[in-house]
Short mmCIF file of C-alpha atoms and ligand atoms in Angstrom, two decimals:
data_model
loop_
_atom_site.label_atom_id
_atom_site.label_comp_id
_atom_site.label_asym_id
_atom_site.label_seq_id
_atom_site.Cartn_x
_atom_site.Cartn_y
_atom_site.Cartn_z
CA MET F 1 61.17 -70.48 -181.47
CA ARG F 2 61.03 -67.11 -183.20
CA ALA F 3 57.73 -66.20 -184.88
CA GLU F 4 57.73 -66.04 -188.65
CA VAL F 5 56.61 -62.55 -189.75
CA VAL F 6 54.69 -62.18 -193.01
CA ALA F 7 53.52 -58.82 -194.37
CA MET F 8 50.42 -58.16 -196.44
CA THR F 9 47.61 -55.65 -196.79
CA GLY F 10 43.84 -56.04 -196.87
CA GLU F 11 43.83 -55.02 -200.55
CA ASN F 12 46.71 -57.31 -201.40
CA LEU F 13 46.21 -60.53 -199.47
CA ASP F 14 48.89 -63.22 -199.52
CA MET F 15 46.59 -66.25 -199.65
CA ASP F 16 49.46 -68.75 -199.39
CA ALA F 17 50.55 -67.18 -196.12
CA ILE F 18 46.92 -67.06 -194.93
CA LYS F 19 46.56 -70.77 -195.65
CA LYS F 20 49.76 -71.52 -193.76
CA ALA F 21 48.54 -69.42 -190.82
CA GLY F 22 45.17 -71.19 -190.91
CA ASP F 23 46.94 -74.56 -190.79
CA ILE F 24 48.95 -73.41 -187.76
CA LEU F 25 45.68 -72.52 -186.00
CA LYS F 26 44.08 -75.84 -186.91
CA ALA F 27 47.13 -77.65 -185.53
CA GLY F 28 46.77 -75.84 -182.18
CA GLY F 29 49.39 -73.11 -182.77
CA LEU F 30 49.24 -69.34 -182.25
CA VAL F 31 49.14 -66.60 -184.90
CA ALA F 32 49.01 -62.84 -184.24
CA PHE F 33 47.02 -60.82 -186.75
CA PRO F 34 45.74 -57.28 -187.35
CA THR F 35 42.15 -56.24 -186.70
CA GLU F 36 40.59 -52.79 -187.10
CA THR F 37 40.95 -52.21 -183.33
CA VAL F 38 44.28 -53.68 -182.15
CA TYR F 39 46.40 -56.73 -183.05
CA GLY F 40 45.00 -60.02 -181.76
CA LEU F 41 46.78 -63.17 -180.58
CA GLY F 42 44.81 -65.95 -182.26
CA GLY F 43 44.30 -69.61 -181.39
CA ASN F 44 41.54 -72.11 -182.23
CA ALA F 45 38.69 -71.11 -179.88
CA LEU F 46 37.25 -74.63 -179.80
CA ASP F 47 40.56 -76.20 -178.72
CA PRO F 48 41.10 -75.94 -174.95
CA GLN F 49 44.85 -76.54 -175.35
CA ALA F 50 45.14 -73.59 -177.75
CA SER F 51 43.41 -71.31 -175.23
CA MET F 52 45.79 -72.46 -172.49
CA LYS F 53 48.69 -71.63 -174.81
CA ILE F 54 47.29 -68.11 -175.31
CA TYR F 55 47.17 -67.49 -171.55
CA ALA F 56 50.72 -68.80 -171.17
CA ALA F 57 52.13 -66.71 -174.04
CA LYS F 58 50.59 -63.50 -172.68
CA GLY F 59 51.25 -64.28 -169.03
CA ARG F 60 47.53 -63.69 -168.55
CA PRO F 61 45.48 -65.06 -165.61
CA SER F 62 43.30 -67.89 -166.96
CA ASP F 63 40.15 -66.54 -165.27
CA ASN F 64 40.19 -63.70 -167.80
CA PRO F 65 38.07 -64.90 -170.74
CA LEU F 66 38.95 -64.60 -174.43
CA ILE F 67 36.90 -63.12 -177.26
CA VAL F 68 35.86 -65.58 -180.00
CA HIS F 69 36.23 -64.04 -183.46
CA ILE F 70 34.01 -65.16 -186.34
CA ALA F 71 33.97 -64.18 -190.02
CA GLU F 72 30.44 -65.23 -191.00
CA LEU F 73 27.26 -64.19 -189.22
CA GLU F 74 25.83 -67.73 -189.42
CA GLN F 75 28.61 -68.93 -187.12
CA LEU F 76 27.14 -66.95 -184.22
CA GLU F 77 24.37 -69.45 -183.53
CA LYS F 78 26.81 -72.36 -183.41
CA ILE F 79 28.60 -71.00 -180.34
CA THR F 80 25.67 -69.42 -178.46
CA THR F 81 22.36 -70.80 -177.14
CA GLU F 82 20.22 -67.68 -177.28
CA ILE F 83 20.46 -64.44 -179.29
CA PRO F 84 18.18 -61.66 -177.99
CA GLU F 85 16.58 -59.26 -180.50
CA GLY F 86 18.83 -56.41 -179.35
CA ALA F 87 21.93 -58.45 -180.13
CA LYS F 88 20.56 -59.28 -183.58
CA SER F 89 19.92 -55.59 -184.27
CA LEU F 90 23.42 -54.61 -183.14
CA ALA F 91 24.97 -57.34 -185.28
CA GLU F 92 23.03 -56.08 -188.28
CA LYS F 93 24.11 -52.50 -187.67
CA TYR F 94 27.72 -52.80 -186.49
CA TRP F 95 29.07 -56.15 -187.69
CA PRO F 96 31.56 -56.63 -189.13
CA GLY F 97 33.12 -54.01 -186.85
CA PRO F 98 34.57 -52.98 -183.48
CA LEU F 99 31.81 -54.52 -181.35
CA THR F 100 31.91 -57.56 -179.04
CA MET F 101 28.76 -59.12 -177.61
CA ILE F 102 28.51 -61.42 -174.58
CA LEU F 103 25.92 -64.19 -174.97
CA PRO F 104 25.17 -67.55 -173.29
CA LYS F 105 27.67 -70.08 -174.62
CA ALA F 106 26.98 -73.35 -176.43
CA ASP F 107 28.65 -76.56 -175.22
CA ILE F 108 31.20 -76.66 -178.06
CA VAL F 109 32.96 -73.60 -176.59
CA PRO F 110 35.36 -74.92 -173.95
CA ARG F 111 35.50 -73.29 -170.52
CA GLU F 112 39.22 -72.77 -171.02
CA THR F 113 38.27 -70.19 -173.67
CA THR F 114 35.64 -68.44 -171.52
CA GLY F 115 37.68 -68.32 -168.34
CA GLY F 116 35.25 -70.75 -166.70
CA LEU F 117 32.13 -68.67 -167.51
CA ASP F 118 28.83 -69.87 -169.05
CA SER F 119 28.87 -66.92 -171.45
CA VAL F 120 31.02 -66.26 -174.49
CA ALA F 121 32.26 -62.98 -175.97
CA VAL F 122 31.88 -62.88 -179.77
CA ARG F 123 33.22 -60.42 -182.33
CA PHE F 124 33.06 -60.27 -186.14
CA PRO F 125 35.95 -57.98 -187.14
CA SER F 126 35.87 -55.93 -190.35
CA ASP F 127 39.58 -56.26 -191.16
CA ARG F 128 40.00 -58.31 -194.35
CA ILE F 129 43.16 -60.09 -193.19
CA ALA F 130 41.45 -61.05 -189.93
CA GLN F 131 38.41 -62.37 -191.78
CA GLU F 132 40.44 -64.53 -194.16
CA LEU F 133 42.57 -65.90 -191.33
CA ILE F 134 39.50 -66.80 -189.25
CA LYS F 135 37.98 -68.67 -192.20
CA ALA F 136 41.28 -70.45 -192.95
CA GLY F 137 41.65 -71.40 -189.29
CA GLY F 138 38.29 -73.17 -189.01
CA GLY F 139 35.91 -70.29 -188.29
CA PHE F 140 36.35 -69.63 -184.56
CA VAL F 141 39.47 -67.80 -183.42
CA ALA F 142 40.00 -66.87 -179.78
CA ALA F 143 42.02 -63.67 -179.66
CA PRO F 144 42.95 -61.34 -176.86
CA SER F 145 45.03 -58.28 -177.66
CA ALA F 146 48.49 -59.49 -178.71
CA ASN F 147 50.46 -57.84 -175.89
CA THR F 148 52.13 -59.23 -172.80
CA SER F 149 49.53 -59.04 -170.03
CA GLY F 150 49.52 -55.56 -168.46
CA ARG F 151 51.32 -53.77 -171.31
CA PRO F 152 49.64 -51.35 -173.75
CA SER F 153 47.78 -53.17 -176.56
CA PRO F 154 49.66 -53.46 -179.88
CA THR F 155 48.68 -51.19 -182.75
CA MET F 156 51.44 -52.41 -185.07
CA ALA F 157 53.22 -55.68 -185.75
CA GLU F 158 56.46 -54.38 -184.22
CA HIS F 159 54.70 -54.11 -180.85
CA VAL F 160 53.65 -57.76 -181.12
CA GLU F 161 57.18 -58.86 -182.03
CA GLU F 162 58.56 -56.99 -179.05
CA ASP F 163 56.16 -58.66 -176.59
CA LEU F 164 55.50 -62.10 -178.06
CA GLY F 165 58.05 -62.69 -180.85
CA ASP F 166 59.59 -65.62 -178.94
CA ALA F 167 56.36 -67.17 -177.72
CA ILE F 168 54.20 -67.69 -180.84
CA ASP F 169 54.40 -69.29 -184.30
CA MET F 170 53.54 -66.52 -186.72
CA ILE F 171 52.80 -62.78 -186.94
CA ILE F 172 50.84 -61.32 -189.83
CA ASP F 173 52.00 -57.74 -190.34
CA GLY F 174 49.14 -55.74 -191.83
CA GLY F 175 50.58 -52.33 -190.95
CA GLN F 176 49.16 -49.91 -188.43
CA VAL F 177 45.59 -50.61 -187.26
CA GLY F 178 42.74 -48.17 -187.94
CA ILE F 179 41.07 -47.46 -184.60
CA GLY F 180 43.76 -48.20 -182.01
CA LEU F 181 41.51 -48.99 -179.01
CA GLU F 182 39.85 -52.35 -178.28
CA SER F 183 36.24 -53.09 -179.27
CA THR F 184 33.19 -51.93 -177.34
CA ILE F 185 31.87 -54.86 -175.25
CA VAL F 186 28.10 -55.22 -174.65
CA ASP F 187 26.80 -57.87 -172.25
CA PHE F 188 23.46 -59.45 -173.22
CA THR F 189 23.27 -61.93 -170.36
CA GLU F 190 21.32 -59.45 -168.18
CA GLU F 191 17.81 -58.05 -168.56
CA ILE F 192 19.13 -54.68 -169.74
CA PRO F 193 22.25 -54.78 -171.96
CA VAL F 194 25.37 -53.46 -170.21
CA VAL F 195 28.51 -51.89 -171.68
CA LEU F 196 31.46 -53.66 -170.06
CA ARG F 197 34.16 -51.81 -172.01
CA PRO F 198 33.69 -48.51 -173.92
CA GLY F 199 35.14 -48.30 -177.43
CA TYR F 200 34.68 -46.70 -180.84
CA ILE F 201 30.97 -47.58 -180.74
CA SER F 202 29.77 -45.18 -178.08
CA LEU F 203 26.94 -45.46 -175.55
CA GLU F 204 24.94 -42.98 -177.63
CA MET F 205 25.30 -45.12 -180.76
CA LEU F 206 24.17 -48.20 -178.81
CA GLN F 207 21.20 -46.31 -177.35
CA GLU F 208 20.02 -45.47 -180.85
CA THR F 209 19.62 -49.16 -181.63
CA LEU F 210 18.84 -50.67 -178.22
CA GLY F 211 17.02 -47.89 -176.41
CA ASP F 212 17.76 -49.14 -172.92
CA VAL F 213 21.45 -49.83 -172.29
CA ARG F 214 23.65 -48.84 -169.38
CA MET F 215 27.32 -48.59 -168.44
CA ASP F 216 28.76 -51.17 -166.04
CA LYS F 217 28.97 -49.54 -162.60
CA GLY F 218 32.52 -50.77 -162.18
CA LEU F 219 33.55 -48.51 -165.08
CA LEU F 220 32.03 -45.35 -163.67
CA ILE F 221 33.05 -45.69 -160.05
CA THR F 222 36.77 -45.72 -159.40
CA ASP F 223 36.12 -46.94 -155.85
CA SER F 224 37.86 -50.32 -155.57
CA SER F 225 34.88 -51.90 -153.78
CA VAL F 226 32.93 -52.01 -157.07
CA HIS F 227 34.47 -54.50 -159.48
CA PRO F 228 33.90 -54.21 -163.23
CA LYS F 229 32.01 -57.19 -164.66
CA ALA F 230 34.47 -57.98 -167.47
CA PRO F 231 37.19 -59.85 -165.59
CA GLY F 232 39.87 -58.17 -167.71
CA MET F 233 38.81 -54.69 -166.69
CA LYS F 234 39.80 -55.24 -163.06
CA TYR F 235 43.49 -55.69 -163.80
CA ARG F 236 45.92 -52.79 -164.03
CA HIS F 237 46.34 -52.60 -167.71
CA TYR F 238 47.75 -50.74 -170.65
CA ALA F 239 50.38 -49.55 -168.22
CA PRO F 240 53.64 -47.90 -169.24
CA LYS F 241 56.74 -48.56 -167.12
CA ALA F 242 56.96 -44.91 -165.96
CA ASP F 243 54.79 -43.35 -163.28
CA LEU F 244 51.88 -41.81 -165.20
CA SER F 245 49.55 -39.06 -163.94
CA ILE F 246 46.71 -37.32 -165.77
CA ILE F 247 46.20 -33.57 -165.40
CA GLU F 248 42.69 -32.26 -166.00
CA GLY F 249 41.26 -28.77 -166.30
CA ASN F 250 41.13 -26.00 -168.89
CA GLU F 251 44.00 -25.74 -171.34
CA GLU F 252 45.81 -22.82 -169.67
CA ASP F 253 45.67 -24.39 -166.21
CA VAL F 254 46.79 -27.77 -167.53
CA VAL F 255 49.80 -26.37 -169.42
CA ALA F 256 50.88 -24.33 -166.38
CA CYS F 257 50.43 -27.29 -164.04
CA ILE F 258 52.35 -29.76 -166.21
CA ASN F 259 55.22 -27.27 -166.65
CA HIS F 260 55.37 -26.75 -162.90
CA LEU F 261 55.31 -30.50 -162.13
CA THR F 262 57.94 -31.06 -164.83
CA ASP F 263 60.31 -28.50 -163.31
CA GLU F 264 59.92 -30.13 -159.88
CA ALA F 265 60.63 -33.59 -161.26
CA VAL F 266 63.60 -32.42 -163.36
CA ALA F 267 65.07 -30.74 -160.27
CA LYS F 268 65.00 -34.19 -158.62
CA GLY F 269 66.95 -35.62 -161.54
CA LEU F 270 64.00 -37.42 -163.13
CA LYS F 271 63.42 -37.75 -166.87
CA VAL F 272 59.94 -36.46 -167.76
CA GLY F 273 57.66 -37.28 -170.67
CA VAL F 274 54.58 -35.21 -171.51
CA ILE F 275 51.61 -36.46 -173.54
CA ALA F 276 50.42 -33.32 -175.32
CA THR F 277 48.30 -32.52 -178.37
CA ASP F 278 49.19 -30.79 -181.64
CA GLU F 279 47.62 -27.68 -180.12
CA THR F 280 49.83 -27.63 -176.98
CA LYS F 281 53.03 -29.52 -177.83
CA ALA F 282 55.17 -26.39 -178.28
CA ARG F 283 54.33 -25.18 -174.78
CA TYR F 284 56.26 -27.75 -172.72
CA ALA F 285 59.89 -26.68 -172.76
CA HIS F 286 61.64 -28.95 -170.27
CA ALA F 287 60.21 -32.38 -171.00
CA ASP F 288 60.29 -34.99 -173.78
CA VAL F 289 57.03 -34.13 -175.50
CA LEU F 290 54.97 -36.47 -177.67
CA SER F 291 51.86 -35.24 -179.38
CA ILE F 292 49.07 -37.80 -179.29
CA GLY F 293 47.06 -36.08 -182.04
CA SER F 294 44.73 -33.17 -182.45
CA ARG F 295 41.73 -32.26 -180.32
CA GLU F 296 40.04 -31.30 -183.58
CA GLU F 297 40.27 -34.94 -184.73
CA GLU F 298 39.65 -37.15 -181.72
CA GLU F 299 40.20 -40.34 -183.75
CA THR F 300 43.88 -39.41 -183.96
CA ILE F 301 44.06 -39.35 -180.15
CA ALA F 302 42.54 -42.84 -179.83
CA HIS F 303 44.77 -44.05 -182.65
CA HIS F 304 48.04 -42.95 -181.02
CA LEU F 305 47.41 -43.61 -177.32
CA TYR F 306 49.07 -47.03 -176.99
CA GLU F 307 51.89 -46.09 -179.36
CA VAL F 308 52.77 -43.03 -177.28
CA LEU F 309 52.79 -45.09 -174.06
CA ARG F 310 55.11 -47.63 -175.68
CA ASP F 311 57.36 -44.89 -177.09
CA PHE F 312 57.86 -43.49 -173.60
CA ASP F 313 58.83 -46.99 -172.41
CA ASP F 314 61.49 -47.06 -175.13
CA ASP F 315 62.70 -43.58 -174.11
CA ARG F 316 63.00 -44.77 -170.48
CA VAL F 317 61.33 -41.75 -168.94
CA ASP F 318 60.70 -41.92 -165.17
CA VAL F 319 57.53 -39.87 -165.02
CA ILE F 320 54.79 -39.14 -167.56
CA TYR F 321 52.31 -36.26 -167.30
CA SER F 322 49.37 -36.49 -169.66
CA GLU F 323 46.69 -34.03 -170.56
CA ALA F 324 43.15 -35.41 -170.15
CA PHE F 325 41.09 -36.19 -173.28
CA TYR F 326 37.37 -35.92 -172.54
CA THR F 327 36.56 -35.61 -176.24
CA PRO F 328 32.91 -35.74 -177.40
CA LYS F 329 32.64 -39.19 -179.05
CA MET F 330 35.59 -41.34 -178.08
CA GLY F 331 36.42 -39.57 -174.83
CA GLN F 332 34.84 -42.28 -172.70
CA ALA F 333 36.93 -45.00 -174.33
CA ILE F 334 40.14 -42.96 -174.38
CA MET F 335 39.85 -41.88 -170.73
CA ASN F 336 38.89 -45.42 -169.63
CA ARG F 337 42.23 -46.72 -171.00
CA LEU F 338 44.28 -43.72 -169.88
CA LEU F 339 42.90 -43.83 -166.32
CA LYS F 340 43.70 -47.53 -166.07
CA ALA F 341 47.19 -46.92 -167.42
CA ALA F 342 47.64 -44.24 -164.74
CA GLY F 343 46.25 -46.42 -161.95
CA HIS F 344 43.60 -43.65 -161.64
CA LYS F 345 46.14 -40.97 -160.65
CA ILE F 346 44.45 -37.77 -161.70
CA ILE F 347 45.42 -34.21 -160.75
CA ASN F 348 43.10 -31.21 -160.91
CA ALA F 349 45.20 -28.44 -162.49
CA GLN F 350 43.31 -25.57 -160.91
CA GLU F 351 43.69 -27.03 -157.41
CA GLU F 352 47.36 -27.88 -157.96
CA ASN F 353 48.15 -24.37 -159.29
CA LYS F 354 46.73 -22.61 -156.24
O1 TXA G 1 39.20 -55.19 -180.03
C1 TXA G 1 39.25 -56.23 -179.37
O2 TXA G 1 38.27 -56.64 -178.73
C2 TXA G 1 40.56 -57.02 -179.37
C3 TXA G 1 40.80 -57.55 -180.77
C4 TXA G 1 42.00 -58.46 -180.87
O3 TXA G 1 39.64 -58.19 -181.24
N1 TXA G 1 40.54 -58.05 -178.39
C5 TXA G 1 40.61 -57.80 -177.05
O4 TXA G 1 40.64 -58.93 -176.24
O5 TXA G 1 40.66 -56.68 -176.59
P1 TXA G 1 41.11 -58.89 -174.72
O6 TXA G 1 41.21 -60.33 -174.34
O7 TXA G 1 42.34 -58.10 -174.57
O8 TXA G 1 39.92 -58.28 -173.94
C6 TXA G 1 38.73 -59.01 -173.76
C7 TXA G 1 37.92 -58.43 -172.65
C8 TXA G 1 38.50 -58.73 -171.27
O9 TXA G 1 38.32 -57.58 -170.45
C9 TXA G 1 37.63 -59.88 -170.79
O10 TXA G 1 37.59 -59.97 -169.40
C10 TXA G 1 36.29 -59.55 -171.40
O11 TXA G 1 36.62 -59.05 -172.67
N2 TXA G 1 35.45 -60.75 -171.59
C11 TXA G 1 35.64 -61.78 -172.46
N3 TXA G 1 34.69 -62.71 -172.33
C12 TXA G 1 33.84 -62.29 -171.36
C13 TXA G 1 32.64 -62.81 -170.77
N4 TXA G 1 32.14 -63.99 -171.15
N5 TXA G 1 32.05 -62.08 -169.80
C14 TXA G 1 32.57 -60.87 -169.41
N6 TXA G 1 33.69 -60.32 -169.94
C15 TXA G 1 34.32 -61.02 -170.89
MG1 MG G 2 43.78 -56.78 -173.78
#
């Protein structure tokens, strides 16, 4: 089976194709679709068989729960048993949008969808195509990122085709996504809400609405004895095929360090890729250089991260050196993904240059 690919835009919806995609979902099939964060691999969230198919298509461990996507706020109470005030306020402020909330699950949500947990992750995406597909598919669409497990998440339909083109029924091509990193996940099953995955909606933004909210310890401590609470965050993830290291420090030190490491690797016969920015890309002479964006516009860095990792896979580089991106707003989310992609290999430029 090769997935049928249909193209449309949010402003110019192809409602016949949406209906067809909705029918596939209702019949237990799988449809990949764009959201404002990354492409999702959708199946009917209330159908245990569909969830099993999602795990199989991605090669994902079935203890790693799926996010249930809705397209009408009223649907939230059908799949949860209790909605705390904080969750209501966040929904009002950030839905539809790049926010996922974990709440106690209602019985109609099968354990196959929640990886065996009593809680369910819920998101109301803002993408028009996603919203219409969810409605056409019955209202509850389970969707992990539409990549093969372990690979960088897809930010365009071509990435989905590459990973899952032979494993699913249909791909809706809505062009390149807007944000490029997965949604912020907030867990409301504990006394104080906890961020399980940083995203476009930052801790500061959440604090404005919730007051008390903290980051999951497993995200802050790289020590392997502390496991992140979101099962998916414990797996090596977003990983390119090459050996990736992150170099941190001030710009001059970082450029000098990456050039020095590049020369060493090239001398060993290795092909080197460097993840640079618009500001530094001209300063790496002996490597394949990709600019991830501009430090002046941190959204561009988030937007291009997964694409750059995939491009280096296509170029078959052996080693990748990346600058670090501790930018003011999205830095937490960007560095969370980059550190995981690098298996936490981080080099201090100043130390290394000594
Ligand atoms: O932006 C996004 O959230 C994208 C788009 C497609 O909506 N979806 C996405 O799904 O990133 P996925 O499956 O790749 O990541 C879901 C994360 C995993 O780390 C999973 O372990 C966690 O959410 N998760 C889901 N349900 C959970 C639950 N009940 N408790 C704790 N963590 C949960
Ligand atoms: Mg994922």
